Each structure stands twice: as C-alpha cells, then as structure tokens.
Amino acid sequence: KLAEHVDATRPADVAALSASTLADGRTVAETVDSESARIGEKIVVNRIGVLDGQVAVYMHRKDPQLPPQVGVAVQYTGKSDEAGNADARGVAMQIAAMRPKWLTRDEVPAEVVESERRIAEQTAREEGKPEQALSKIIEGRVGAFFKDFVLLEQPSVTDQKKTVKKVLEEAGITVTRFVRFEVGQA
C-alpha cells in the first residue's frame, strides 16, 4: 500500500511521505502507527527511494523462516529482455551482499574521500612507511576504499576477475541508480 502510494505521489522525502494522505483519508504517519500497534512491532519509515524506467528488484532472506530482510532496487538502461533483466537482478544481488554506498567514484562526497586520505596517511605514518612512498600508499588505500564502497569498482561476486562495471558493459546494461534497504537500518 505504501509502495504504491510512493510510486503515485513521488514524495520528496520521508517527512513529505509521512504527512501525505492515503485513499482512506488517514496520513501515512497515522497508518504506520496504526499498523505498528496492530502487529505489536515498532515500524519506522527511515528512508524512501523512487526509481524510474526499467527496475530490477531482489529481496534477500537471511533466514528462510522469516520475510526478506534486505531489499534492493536497481534502475538501469539497456537490455530489457529476460537475459538483460537477469543481469540487472544479478547486480541487485551484488548490492544486497556487498553493501556498496555509491554507484560511481564521482558520487562519493569530497569530505568522505578527504577523511579516507587523512586516515590512510596517518596509518602509513604510524606504520613507519618511508616519506617518499606515502603518496602511493595513500592512493592505494583510497583505491581500496573505492573498491569496497563504489558499486562499479567492486569485484563481481559472479566473476572475481572482473569489476561490476566490466560485467555490466559485457551485458549491455548501464545502472543509473540503486537503493538498498535492510530491516533495522537507519
């Protein structure tokens, strides 16, 4: 019900969503509170994501006895046939497992990159690395950070010898956005 409402109204943020009115006349906030009381579990809407165009979805169960705990939606262009959708769904599975925060290196905030550089430099100095090697060591550690948190730079879980970017290029798919939700995640 909420997903359909978000799709229809395209709220700017969680506050706008919470204040919006559903077909039954109640606000989203009232509905969430009511459902939370009804089932006896605290329900909080912390984030929303609105994607357009072709979207592949993957829902991951951490325990087969429970509902899915992780949900990923990937907005993409390119192949839309069954094989293309399977490749996009594979990237959604990668996102569920590897938890990237950004799609490309350019999306990483400058202050995050600067912080990683400072940490890498401080660590290298504490390890007693030679001054002339510091710049290469710092760049290597920042590069490793990008491989951990930037989707297109991660090694593919299906082929560790290729990056996600390379796998997508070979499949004729371009990922334009993604959202990853996990139960309990802020």
Short mmCIF file of N, CA, C and O in Angstrom, two decimals, residues 46-137:
data_model
loop_
_atom_site.label_atom_id
_atom_site.label_comp_id
_atom_site.label_asym_id
_atom_site.label_seq_id
_atom_site.Cartn_x
_atom_site.Cartn_y
_atom_site.Cartn_z
N ASN A 46 12.32 5.08 7.69
CA ASN A 46 13.51 5.93 7.79
C ASN A 46 13.92 6.54 6.46
O ASN A 46 14.48 7.63 6.42
N ARG A 47 13.72 5.79 5.39
CA ARG A 47 14.18 6.23 4.07
C ARG A 47 13.19 5.80 3.02
O ARG A 47 12.47 4.82 3.20
N ILE A 48 13.20 6.51 1.91
CA ILE A 48 12.43 6.09 0.74
C ILE A 48 13.34 6.23 -0.47
O ILE A 48 14.32 6.96 -0.45
N GLY A 49 12.99 5.53 -1.51
CA GLY A 49 13.71 5.65 -2.78
C GLY A 49 12.71 5.57 -3.91
O GLY A 49 11.80 4.74 -3.87
N VAL A 50 12.85 6.46 -4.88
CA VAL A 50 11.94 6.47 -6.02
C VAL A 50 12.79 6.30 -7.28
O VAL A 50 13.68 7.11 -7.55
N LEU A 51 12.53 5.24 -8.03
CA LEU A 51 13.26 4.97 -9.25
C LEU A 51 12.30 5.03 -10.44
O LEU A 51 11.10 4.82 -10.28
N ASP A 52 12.85 5.28 -11.61
CA ASP A 52 12.05 5.36 -12.84
C ASP A 52 12.61 4.42 -13.89
O ASP A 52 13.76 4.00 -13.80
N GLY A 53 11.82 4.15 -14.90
CA GLY A 53 12.29 3.34 -16.02
C GLY A 53 12.35 1.87 -15.66
O GLY A 53 11.57 1.36 -14.87
N GLN A 54 13.32 1.18 -16.26
CA GLN A 54 13.50 -0.25 -16.00
C GLN A 54 14.10 -0.43 -14.61
O GLN A 54 15.11 0.19 -14.28
N VAL A 55 13.49 -1.29 -13.83
CA VAL A 55 13.96 -1.54 -12.47
C VAL A 55 13.97 -3.04 -12.22
O VAL A 55 12.99 -3.73 -12.49
N ALA A 56 15.09 -3.53 -11.73
CA ALA A 56 15.20 -4.93 -11.30
C ALA A 56 15.18 -4.93 -9.78
O ALA A 56 15.77 -4.06 -9.14
N VAL A 57 14.50 -5.91 -9.21
CA VAL A 57 14.34 -5.98 -7.76
C VAL A 57 14.84 -7.32 -7.25
O VAL A 57 14.65 -8.35 -7.89
N TYR A 58 15.46 -7.28 -6.08
CA TYR A 58 15.89 -8.51 -5.41
C TYR A 58 15.57 -8.37 -3.94
O TYR A 58 15.88 -7.36 -3.31
N MET A 59 14.94 -9.40 -3.39
CA MET A 59 14.62 -9.46 -1.97
C MET A 59 15.40 -10.63 -1.38
O MET A 59 15.30 -11.75 -1.88
N HIS A 60 16.17 -10.37 -0.33
CA HIS A 60 17.03 -11.39 0.26
C HIS A 60 16.53 -11.79 1.64
O HIS A 60 16.28 -10.94 2.49
N ARG A 61 16.42 -13.08 1.85
CA ARG A 61 16.05 -13.63 3.15
C ARG A 61 17.31 -14.08 3.87
O ARG A 61 18.06 -14.89 3.34
N LYS A 62 17.52 -13.58 5.07
CA LYS A 62 18.65 -14.04 5.88
C LYS A 62 18.31 -15.36 6.55
O LYS A 62 19.20 -16.11 6.93
N ASP A 63 17.01 -15.61 6.71
CA ASP A 63 16.52 -16.83 7.34
C ASP A 63 15.30 -17.28 6.55
O ASP A 63 14.36 -16.49 6.37
N PRO A 64 15.27 -18.53 6.08
CA PRO A 64 14.13 -18.98 5.27
C PRO A 64 12.80 -18.97 6.03
O PRO A 64 11.74 -18.98 5.41
N GLN A 65 12.85 -18.91 7.35
CA GLN A 65 11.63 -18.89 8.16
C GLN A 65 11.02 -17.48 8.27
O GLN A 65 9.90 -17.33 8.73
N LEU A 66 11.80 -16.46 7.89
CA LEU A 66 11.38 -15.06 8.06
C LEU A 66 11.15 -14.38 6.72
O LEU A 66 11.66 -14.84 5.70
N PRO A 67 10.42 -13.26 6.73
CA PRO A 67 10.27 -12.48 5.50
C PRO A 67 11.64 -11.92 5.07
O PRO A 67 12.57 -11.89 5.88
N PRO A 68 11.76 -11.44 3.84
CA PRO A 68 13.03 -10.85 3.40
C PRO A 68 13.48 -9.73 4.34
O PRO A 68 12.67 -8.94 4.80
N GLN A 69 14.78 -9.68 4.59
CA GLN A 69 15.36 -8.66 5.46
C GLN A 69 16.08 -7.56 4.67
O GLN A 69 16.34 -6.50 5.21
N VAL A 70 16.44 -7.86 3.42
CA VAL A 70 17.15 -6.90 2.58
C VAL A 70 16.40 -6.79 1.25
O VAL A 70 16.02 -7.81 0.66
N GLY A 71 16.20 -5.56 0.82
CA GLY A 71 15.57 -5.32 -0.48
C GLY A 71 16.41 -4.37 -1.29
O GLY A 71 16.93 -3.38 -0.77
N VAL A 72 16.58 -4.68 -2.58
CA VAL A 72 17.38 -3.84 -3.46
C VAL A 72 16.59 -3.59 -4.74
O VAL A 72 15.99 -4.51 -5.28
N ALA A 73 16.61 -2.36 -5.19
CA ALA A 73 16.02 -2.00 -6.48
C ALA A 73 17.11 -1.31 -7.30
O ALA A 73 17.82 -0.43 -6.80
N VAL A 74 17.26 -1.74 -8.55
CA VAL A 74 18.29 -1.22 -9.44
C VAL A 74 17.62 -0.62 -10.67
O VAL A 74 16.89 -1.31 -11.38
N GLN A 75 17.86 0.65 -10.90
CA GLN A 75 17.37 1.33 -12.10
C GLN A 75 18.44 1.19 -13.17
O GLN A 75 19.62 1.47 -12.90
N TYR A 76 18.03 0.75 -14.36
CA TYR A 76 19.04 0.51 -15.40
C TYR A 76 18.48 0.80 -16.78
O TYR A 76 17.28 0.93 -16.98
N THR A 77 19.40 0.92 -17.74
CA THR A 77 19.05 1.03 -19.15
C THR A 77 19.79 -0.07 -19.88
O THR A 77 20.76 -0.62 -19.38
N GLY A 78 19.34 -0.36 -21.08
CA GLY A 78 19.98 -1.41 -21.86
C GLY A 78 19.01 -2.55 -22.08
O GLY A 78 17.81 -2.33 -22.20
N LYS A 79 19.55 -3.75 -22.12
CA LYS A 79 18.73 -4.92 -22.37
C LYS A 79 17.52 -4.96 -21.46
O LYS A 79 17.64 -4.80 -20.26
N SER A 80 16.38 -5.19 -22.05
CA SER A 80 15.18 -5.32 -21.23
C SER A 80 14.56 -6.70 -21.40
O SER A 80 13.52 -6.99 -20.85
N ASP A 81 15.21 -7.54 -22.19
CA ASP A 81 14.71 -8.91 -22.35
C ASP A 81 15.01 -9.71 -21.08
O ASP A 81 15.56 -9.20 -20.12
N GLU A 82 14.62 -10.95 -21.07
CA GLU A 82 14.80 -11.79 -19.87
C GLU A 82 16.27 -11.86 -19.45
O GLU A 82 16.59 -11.76 -18.28
N ALA A 83 17.19 -11.98 -20.41
CA ALA A 83 18.61 -12.07 -20.07
C ALA A 83 19.11 -10.76 -19.47
O ALA A 83 19.85 -10.75 -18.49
N GLY A 84 18.68 -9.62 -20.03
CA GLY A 84 19.09 -8.32 -19.51
C GLY A 84 18.59 -8.10 -18.10
O GLY A 84 19.31 -7.64 -17.23
N ASN A 85 17.34 -8.49 -17.88
CA ASN A 85 16.77 -8.34 -16.55
C ASN A 85 17.49 -9.25 -15.55
O ASN A 85 17.71 -8.87 -14.42
N ALA A 86 17.89 -10.43 -16.00
CA ALA A 86 18.64 -11.35 -15.12
C ALA A 86 19.98 -10.72 -14.73
O ALA A 86 20.40 -10.83 -13.58
N ASP A 87 20.64 -10.05 -15.68
CA ASP A 87 21.91 -9.39 -15.36
C ASP A 87 21.70 -8.25 -14.38
O ASP A 87 22.48 -8.09 -13.44
N ALA A 88 20.66 -7.46 -14.57
CA ALA A 88 20.36 -6.37 -13.64
C ALA A 88 19.99 -6.94 -12.27
O ALA A 88 20.38 -6.41 -11.24
N ARG A 89 19.26 -8.04 -12.25
CA ARG A 89 18.91 -8.68 -10.98
C ARG A 89 20.17 -9.21 -10.30
O ARG A 89 20.30 -9.16 -9.08
N GLY A 90 21.12 -9.70 -11.08
CA GLY A 90 22.40 -10.15 -10.52
C GLY A 90 23.14 -9.01 -9.84
O GLY A 90 23.76 -9.20 -8.79
N VAL A 91 23.06 -7.81 -10.42
CA VAL A 91 23.69 -6.64 -9.79
C VAL A 91 22.95 -6.31 -8.50
O VAL A 91 23.57 -5.94 -7.49
N ALA A 92 21.63 -6.46 -8.49
CA ALA A 92 20.87 -6.23 -7.26
C ALA A 92 21.32 -7.21 -6.18
O ALA A 92 21.45 -6.84 -5.00
N MET A 93 21.60 -8.45 -6.57
CA MET A 93 22.09 -9.44 -5.61
C MET A 93 23.48 -9.03 -5.10
O MET A 93 23.78 -9.17 -3.91
N GLN A 94 24.32 -8.50 -5.97
CA GLN A 94 25.64 -7.99 -5.59
C GLN A 94 25.49 -6.89 -4.55
O GLN A 94 26.19 -6.86 -3.54
N ILE A 95 24.57 -5.98 -4.79
CA ILE A 95 24.34 -4.85 -3.87
C ILE A 95 23.86 -5.36 -2.51
O ILE A 95 24.30 -4.88 -1.47
N ALA A 96 22.97 -6.35 -2.53
CA ALA A 96 22.48 -6.92 -1.28
C ALA A 96 23.64 -7.51 -0.47
O ALA A 96 23.73 -7.30 0.74
N ALA A 97 24.52 -8.21 -1.15
CA ALA A 97 25.62 -8.91 -0.46
C ALA A 97 26.76 -7.98 -0.07
O ALA A 97 27.30 -8.07 1.03
N MET A 98 27.16 -7.09 -0.97
CA MET A 98 28.39 -6.32 -0.78
C MET A 98 28.18 -4.91 -0.23
O MET A 98 29.14 -4.22 0.07
N ARG A 99 26.96 -4.46 -0.14
CA ARG A 99 26.59 -3.19 0.50
C ARG A 99 27.33 -1.95 -0.01
O ARG A 99 27.85 -1.16 0.80
N PRO A 100 27.40 -1.74 -1.31
CA PRO A 100 28.03 -0.50 -1.77
C PRO A 100 27.18 0.69 -1.34
O PRO A 100 25.97 0.57 -1.16
N LYS A 101 27.83 1.83 -1.17
CA LYS A 101 27.11 3.04 -0.78
C LYS A 101 26.88 3.97 -1.96
O LYS A 101 25.96 4.78 -1.94
N TRP A 102 27.74 3.88 -2.97
CA TRP A 102 27.65 4.78 -4.11
C TRP A 102 27.77 3.98 -5.40
O TRP A 102 28.37 2.91 -5.43
N LEU A 103 27.22 4.52 -6.48
CA LEU A 103 27.28 3.88 -7.79
C LEU A 103 28.65 4.11 -8.43
O LEU A 103 29.29 3.18 -8.91
N THR A 104 29.10 5.37 -8.44
CA THR A 104 30.37 5.72 -9.08
C THR A 104 31.26 6.47 -8.08
O THR A 104 30.79 7.00 -7.07
N ARG A 105 32.52 6.55 -8.41
CA ARG A 105 33.50 7.27 -7.60
C ARG A 105 33.12 8.75 -7.47
O ARG A 105 33.34 9.36 -6.44
N ASP A 106 32.53 9.31 -8.54
CA ASP A 106 32.15 10.72 -8.53
C ASP A 106 31.06 11.03 -7.51
O ASP A 106 30.90 12.18 -7.10
N GLU A 107 30.28 10.04 -7.11
CA GLU A 107 29.20 10.25 -6.15
C GLU A 107 29.69 10.28 -4.71
O GLU A 107 28.95 10.72 -3.82
N VAL A 108 30.90 9.83 -4.46
CA VAL A 108 31.43 9.82 -3.09
C VAL A 108 31.70 11.27 -2.69
O VAL A 108 32.43 11.98 -3.37
N PRO A 109 31.10 11.72 -1.58
CA PRO A 109 31.31 13.11 -1.14
C PRO A 109 32.79 13.41 -0.92
O PRO A 109 33.54 12.58 -0.40
N ALA A 110 33.20 14.61 -1.30
CA ALA A 110 34.60 15.02 -1.19
C ALA A 110 35.11 14.90 0.25
O ALA A 110 36.25 14.49 0.47
N GLU A 111 34.25 15.21 1.23
CA GLU A 111 34.69 15.14 2.62
C GLU A 111 34.96 13.69 3.04
O GLU A 111 35.83 13.43 3.87
N VAL A 112 34.25 12.73 2.46
CA VAL A 112 34.49 11.32 2.76
C VAL A 112 35.84 10.90 2.19
O VAL A 112 36.63 10.23 2.86
N VAL A 113 36.12 11.31 0.96
CA VAL A 113 37.40 10.98 0.32
C VAL A 113 38.54 11.61 1.11
O VAL A 113 39.56 10.95 1.37
N GLU A 114 38.38 12.87 1.51
CA GLU A 114 39.43 13.54 2.29
C GLU A 114 39.67 12.84 3.62
O GLU A 114 40.80 12.67 4.04
N SER A 115 38.60 12.43 4.25
CA SER A 115 38.72 11.71 5.53
C SER A 115 39.49 10.40 5.32
O SER A 115 40.37 10.06 6.12
N GLU A 116 39.17 9.67 4.26
CA GLU A 116 39.88 8.42 3.96
C GLU A 116 41.36 8.68 3.69
O GLU A 116 42.21 7.91 4.11
N ARG A 117 41.66 9.78 2.99
CA ARG A 117 43.05 10.13 2.72
C ARG A 117 43.80 10.42 4.04
O ARG A 117 44.92 9.97 4.23
N ARG A 118 43.15 11.19 4.93
CA ARG A 118 43.79 11.52 6.21
C ARG A 118 44.05 10.24 7.02
O ARG A 118 45.13 10.07 7.59
N ILE A 119 43.06 9.36 7.06
CA ILE A 119 43.22 8.11 7.81
C ILE A 119 44.35 7.27 7.21
O ILE A 119 45.18 6.72 7.93
N ALA A 120 44.38 7.18 5.87
CA ALA A 120 45.42 6.39 5.19
C ALA A 120 46.80 6.98 5.47
O ALA A 120 47.76 6.24 5.73
N GLU A 121 46.90 8.31 5.43
CA GLU A 121 48.20 8.94 5.70
C GLU A 121 48.63 8.71 7.15
O GLU A 121 49.78 8.34 7.42
N GLN A 122 47.72 8.91 8.08
CA GLN A 122 48.03 8.73 9.50
C GLN A 122 48.46 7.29 9.77
O GLN A 122 49.45 7.04 10.46
N THR A 123 47.73 6.34 9.20
CA THR A 123 48.06 4.92 9.40
C THR A 123 49.44 4.61 8.82
O THR A 123 50.25 3.92 9.46
N ALA A 124 49.71 5.11 7.61
CA ALA A 124 51.00 4.85 6.98
C ALA A 124 52.15 5.44 7.79
O ALA A 124 53.20 4.82 7.96
N ARG A 125 51.93 6.64 8.32
CA ARG A 125 52.97 7.27 9.14
C ARG A 125 53.19 6.48 10.43
O ARG A 125 54.33 6.29 10.86
N GLU A 126 52.10 6.03 11.05
CA GLU A 126 52.22 5.24 12.29
C GLU A 126 52.92 3.91 12.04
O GLU A 126 53.56 3.36 12.93
N GLU A 127 52.77 3.39 10.81
CA GLU A 127 53.44 2.14 10.46
C GLU A 127 54.90 2.35 10.10
O GLU A 127 55.62 1.40 9.80
N GLY A 128 55.34 3.63 10.07
CA GLY A 128 56.73 3.95 9.78
C GLY A 128 57.10 3.84 8.31
O GLY A 128 58.27 3.61 7.98
N LYS A 129 56.13 4.01 7.43
CA LYS A 129 56.41 3.93 5.99
C LYS A 129 57.30 5.10 5.58
O LYS A 129 57.20 6.21 6.13
N PRO A 130 58.17 4.88 4.60
CA PRO A 130 59.08 5.96 4.14
C PRO A 130 58.29 7.11 3.51
O PRO A 130 57.29 6.90 2.83
N GLU A 131 58.75 8.32 3.76
CA GLU A 131 58.09 9.55 3.28
C GLU A 131 57.87 9.52 1.77
O GLU A 131 56.80 9.91 1.29
N GLN A 132 58.86 9.06 1.01
CA GLN A 132 58.75 9.07 -0.45
C GLN A 132 57.70 8.08 -0.96
O GLN A 132 57.21 8.21 -2.09
N ALA A 133 57.31 7.12 -0.16
CA ALA A 133 56.31 6.13 -0.58
C ALA A 133 54.90 6.49 -0.13
O ALA A 133 53.93 5.86 -0.54
N LEU A 134 54.77 7.51 0.70
CA LEU A 134 53.47 7.85 1.28
C LEU A 134 52.38 8.11 0.24
O LEU A 134 51.27 7.61 0.38
N SER A 135 52.69 8.89 -0.79
CA SER A 135 51.63 9.24 -1.76
C SER A 135 51.07 7.99 -2.45
O SER A 135 49.85 7.86 -2.61
N LYS A 136 51.93 7.05 -2.82
CA LYS A 136 51.45 5.82 -3.47
C LYS A 136 50.66 4.95 -2.49
O LYS A 136 49.66 4.35 -2.85
N ILE A 137 51.12 4.89 -1.27
CA ILE A 137 50.42 4.10 -0.25
C ILE A 137 49.03 4.69 0.01
O ILE A 137 48.04 3.96 0.06
#
